[in-house]
Amino acid sequence: MAANIEIERIKYFQGKLLAWWKDHGRHFPWREEFLSDYELIIAEILLQRTKAETIANYYKIFLESYPSWQSLAAARESDLAFLLKPIGLYNQRAKRISALAKSMKQRGFIIPHDRTLLDEIPFMGQYIANAVELLIYNQAKPLLDVNMARVLERYFGPRQKADIRYDPYLQSLAHEILVDVNAKEINWAILDFAALICQSRTPKCLTCSLSINCKYYKNNKN
DNA sequence: AACGCGGGGCC
DNA sequence: GGCCCAGCGTT
């Protein structure tokens, strides 16, 4: 009954993680209540390939310069790139954010519920589309980024494909760990746990409350 | 499957 | 100096 064992592992993983998060969860401006759809989506874009702490100090600056889809759609790409400079990826991000804002303007600033329509919006990749469904439409979707992937792979086992987006194992596992818990909380818990404990280069296995059942820990303990 | 993008933080 | 970071579109 390998399937049942895996279910038990998932339940243990969820319980320990949420218990840890209750005491150690991080606090960020984009996790506040009552943010607009615009503010939520901008946060996800700024966060791409960029440390959350970096964006925590920058988020407000961006929103003050461009408080709405309208202002963003009207912006010159060069101005946008200049503002984005401190956080990196600025030329690419300026181009893509601009295209996204103009597309939103065309759509009457309405974010579609339907995933197929969501995916048609430029710069609306898998991660951001999941974030929209999770944070705006309250669906159980994973924030499956490089950090969540690392935690899942260490605890449950390695991926099958190089690219997270097309890996069936990581994709299904990331959905399974959302079952029977608050999806928003467990997503944030995993991201925080990845940043504070299950770090890429120096995982803190000695203070990790999940290490007993972790494959990575079992394989590496001396 | 592999690549470029990018500054800043941390060894 | 190298590695890493709430990815993505492109080739």
Coordinates of N, CA and C in Angstrom, one line a residue, chain A residues 88-187:
Chain A
G88 N 17.0 44.3 -10.8 CA 17.5 43.4 -11.9 C 16.5 43.0 -12.9
L89 N 16.9 42.3 -13.9 CA 16.1 41.8 -15.0 C 15.2 42.9 -15.6
Y90 N 15.8 44.1 -15.6 CA 15.0 45.3 -15.8 C 14.5 45.5 -17.2
N91 N 15.4 45.2 -18.2 CA 14.9 45.4 -19.6 C 13.9 44.4 -20.0
Q92 N 14.1 43.2 -19.6 CA 13.1 42.1 -19.9 C 11.8 42.4 -19.2
R93 N 11.9 42.7 -17.9 CA 10.7 42.9 -17.1 C 10.0 44.1 -17.6
A94 N 10.7 45.2 -18.0 CA 10.0 46.4 -18.5 C 9.1 46.1 -19.7
K95 N 9.8 45.3 -20.6 CA 9.1 44.9 -21.8 C 7.8 44.1 -21.5
R96 N 8.0 43.1 -20.7 CA 6.9 42.2 -20.4 C 5.8 42.8 -19.5
I97 N 6.2 43.6 -18.6 CA 5.2 44.3 -17.7 C 4.4 45.2 -18.6
S98 N 5.0 45.9 -19.5 CA 4.4 46.9 -20.4 C 3.3 46.1 -21.3
A99 N 3.8 45.0 -21.8 CA 2.9 44.2 -22.7 C 1.7 43.7 -21.9
L100 N 2.0 43.3 -20.6 CA 0.9 42.8 -19.8 C -0.1 43.9 -19.5
A101 N 0.4 45.1 -19.1 CA -0.5 46.2 -18.8 C -1.4 46.6 -20.0
K102 N -0.7 46.7 -21.2 CA -1.5 47.0 -22.4 C -2.6 46.0 -22.7
S103 N -2.2 44.7 -22.5 CA -3.2 43.7 -22.7 C -4.4 43.8 -21.7
M104 N -4.0 44.1 -20.5 CA -5.1 44.3 -19.5 C -6.0 45.5 -19.8
K105 N -5.4 46.5 -20.4 CA -6.2 47.7 -20.8 C -7.2 47.3 -21.9
Q106 N -6.7 46.5 -22.8 CA -7.5 46.0 -23.9 C -8.7 45.1 -23.4
R107 N -8.4 44.4 -22.3 CA -9.4 43.5 -21.7 C -10.3 44.3 -20.7
G108 N -10.2 45.6 -20.7 CA -11.1 46.3 -19.8 C -10.7 46.1 -18.3
F109 N -9.4 45.8 -18.1 CA -8.8 45.6 -16.7 C -9.5 44.5 -15.9
I110 N -10.1 43.5 -16.7 CA -10.7 42.4 -16.0 C -9.9 41.2 -16.2
I111 N -9.6 40.5 -15.0 CA -8.8 39.3 -15.0 C -9.8 38.1 -15.2
P112 N -9.6 37.3 -16.3 CA -10.5 36.2 -16.5 C -10.4 35.1 -15.4
H113 N -11.5 34.5 -15.2 CA -11.5 33.3 -14.3 C -11.0 32.1 -15.0
D114 N -11.3 32.0 -16.3 CA -11.0 30.8 -17.0 C -9.5 30.7 -17.3
R115 N -8.9 29.5 -16.9 CA -7.5 29.4 -17.0 C -6.9 29.5 -18.4
T116 N -7.7 29.0 -19.4 CA -7.3 29.1 -20.8 C -7.1 30.6 -21.2
L117 N -8.1 31.4 -20.8 CA -8.0 32.8 -21.1 C -6.9 33.5 -20.3
L118 N -6.7 33.1 -19.1 CA -5.6 33.6 -18.3 C -4.3 33.4 -19.0
D119 N -4.1 32.2 -19.5 CA -2.9 31.9 -20.1 C -2.6 32.6 -21.4
E120 N -3.6 33.3 -21.9 CA -3.5 34.0 -23.2 C -2.9 35.4 -22.9
I121 N -2.9 35.8 -21.7 CA -2.4 37.2 -21.3 C -0.8 37.1 -21.3
P122 N -0.2 38.1 -22.0 CA 1.3 38.0 -22.1 C 1.9 38.1 -20.7
F123 N 3.0 37.4 -20.5 CA 3.7 37.4 -19.3 C 3.0 36.7 -18.1
M124 N 1.9 36.0 -18.5 CA 1.1 35.3 -17.5 C 1.5 33.9 -17.6
G125 N 2.7 33.6 -16.9 CA 3.2 32.2 -17.0 C 2.5 31.3 -16.0
Q126 N 3.0 30.1 -15.9 CA 2.3 29.1 -15.0 C 2.3 29.5 -13.5
Y127 N 3.4 30.1 -13.0 CA 3.5 30.5 -11.6 C 2.5 31.6 -11.3
I128 N 2.5 32.6 -12.2 CA 1.6 33.8 -11.9 C 0.2 33.4 -12.1
A129 N -0.1 32.6 -13.1 CA -1.5 32.2 -13.3 C -2.0 31.4 -12.0
N130 N -1.1 30.5 -11.5 CA -1.5 29.8 -10.3 C -1.7 30.8 -9.1
A131 N -0.8 31.8 -9.0 CA -0.9 32.8 -7.9 C -2.2 33.5 -8.1
V132 N -2.6 33.9 -9.3 CA -3.9 34.5 -9.5 C -5.1 33.7 -9.0
E133 N -5.0 32.4 -9.4 CA -6.1 31.5 -9.0 C -6.1 31.3 -7.5
L134 N -4.9 31.2 -6.9 CA -4.9 31.0 -5.5 C -5.3 32.2 -4.7
L135 N -4.7 33.3 -5.0 CA -4.8 34.5 -4.2 C -6.1 35.4 -4.5
I136 N -6.5 35.3 -5.8 CA -7.6 36.1 -6.2 C -8.9 35.3 -6.2
Y137 N -8.8 34.1 -6.8 CA -10.0 33.3 -7.0 C -10.1 32.1 -6.0
N138 N -9.2 32.1 -5.0 CA -9.3 31.2 -3.8 C -9.4 29.8 -4.2
Q139 N -8.6 29.4 -5.2 CA -8.5 28.0 -5.6 C -7.2 27.4 -5.1
A140 N -7.3 26.0 -4.9 CA -6.1 25.3 -4.3 C -5.1 25.1 -5.4
K141 N -4.3 26.1 -5.7 CA -3.2 26.0 -6.6 C -1.8 26.3 -6.0
P142 N -0.8 25.5 -6.4 CA 0.5 25.7 -5.8 C 1.4 26.8 -6.3
L143 N 2.1 27.5 -5.4 CA 3.1 28.4 -5.8 C 4.4 27.7 -6.0
L144 N 4.4 26.9 -7.1 CA 5.5 26.0 -7.4 C 6.7 26.7 -8.0
D145 N 7.6 27.2 -7.2 CA 8.8 27.9 -7.7 C 10.0 27.0 -7.4
V146 N 11.1 27.6 -7.6 CA 12.4 26.8 -7.4 C 12.5 26.4 -5.9
N147 N 11.9 27.3 -5.0 CA 12.0 27.0 -3.6 C 11.1 25.8 -3.1
M148 N 9.8 25.9 -3.6 CA 8.9 24.8 -3.2 C 9.4 23.5 -3.9
A149 N 10.0 23.6 -5.1 CA 10.5 22.4 -5.8 C 11.6 21.8 -4.9
R150 N 12.5 22.6 -4.4 CA 13.6 22.1 -3.6 C 13.1 21.4 -2.4
V151 N 12.2 22.0 -1.7 CA 11.6 21.4 -0.4 C 11.0 20.0 -0.8
L152 N 10.1 20.0 -1.8 CA 9.4 18.8 -2.2 C 10.4 17.7 -2.6
E153 N 11.4 18.1 -3.4 CA 12.3 17.1 -3.9 C 13.1 16.5 -2.7
R154 N 13.5 17.3 -1.8 CA 14.3 16.8 -0.7 C 13.5 15.9 0.2
Y155 N 12.3 16.3 0.5 CA 11.5 15.5 1.4 C 10.9 14.3 0.7
F156 N 10.4 14.4 -0.5 CA 9.6 13.3 -1.1 C 10.4 12.6 -2.2
G157 N 11.4 13.3 -2.8 CA 12.1 12.6 -3.9 C 12.2 13.5 -5.1
P158 N 13.2 13.2 -6.0 CA 13.6 14.1 -7.1 C 12.6 14.1 -8.2
R159 N 12.7 15.2 -9.0 CA 11.8 15.4 -10.2 C 12.2 14.5 -11.3
Q160 N 11.4 14.4 -12.3 CA 11.7 13.6 -13.5 C 12.2 14.4 -14.7
K161 N 11.9 15.7 -14.7 CA 12.3 16.5 -15.8 C 13.1 17.7 -15.3
A162 N 13.9 18.3 -16.2 CA 14.7 19.4 -15.8 C 13.8 20.7 -15.4
D163 N 12.8 20.9 -16.3 CA 12.0 22.1 -16.1 C 10.8 21.8 -15.2
I164 N 10.7 22.6 -14.1 CA 9.6 22.4 -13.1 C 8.3 22.5 -13.8
R165 N 8.1 23.4 -14.8 CA 6.8 23.6 -15.4 C 6.3 22.4 -16.1
Y166 N 7.2 21.5 -16.6 CA 6.7 20.3 -17.3 C 7.0 19.0 -16.6
D167 N 7.2 19.1 -15.3 CA 7.5 17.9 -14.6 C 6.2 17.3 -13.9
P168 N 5.7 16.2 -14.4 CA 4.5 15.7 -13.9 C 4.5 15.3 -12.4
Y169 N 5.7 14.8 -12.0 CA 5.8 14.4 -10.6 C 5.7 15.6 -9.7
L170 N 6.5 16.6 -9.9 CA 6.4 17.8 -9.1 C 5.1 18.5 -9.1
Q171 N 4.5 18.5 -10.3 CA 3.2 19.2 -10.5 C 2.1 18.5 -9.7
S172 N 2.1 17.2 -9.8 CA 1.0 16.5 -9.0 C 1.3 16.5 -7.5
L173 N 2.5 16.4 -7.2 CA 2.9 16.4 -5.7 C 2.5 17.8 -5.1
A174 N 2.9 18.8 -5.9 CA 2.6 20.2 -5.4 C 1.1 20.4 -5.2
H175 N 0.2 19.7 -6.0 CA -1.2 19.8 -5.8 C -1.6 19.0 -4.6
E176 N -1.0 17.8 -4.5 CA -1.4 16.9 -3.4 C -1.2 17.5 -2.0
I177 N -0.1 18.3 -1.9 CA 0.2 18.8 -0.5 C -0.8 20.0 -0.1
L178 N -1.7 20.3 -1.1 CA -2.7 21.4 -0.7 C -4.0 20.8 -0.2
V179 N -4.1 19.4 -0.3 CA -5.4 18.8 0.0 C -5.6 18.8 1.5
D180 N -6.9 19.2 1.9 CA -7.3 19.2 3.3 C -6.7 20.2 4.2
V181 N -6.0 21.2 3.6 CA -5.5 22.3 4.4 C -5.8 23.6 3.7
N182 N -5.5 24.7 4.4 CA -5.7 26.0 3.9 C -4.6 26.2 2.8
A183 N -5.0 26.3 1.6 CA -4.0 26.3 0.5 C -3.1 27.5 0.5
K184 N -3.6 28.7 0.9 CA -2.8 29.9 1.0 C -1.7 29.7 2.1
E185 N -2.2 29.2 3.2 CA -1.2 29.0 4.3 C -0.1 28.0 4.1
I186 N -0.5 26.9 3.5 CA 0.5 25.9 3.2 C 1.5 26.4 2.2
N187 N 1.0 27.1 1.2 CA 1.9 27.6 0.2 C 2.9 28.6 0.8

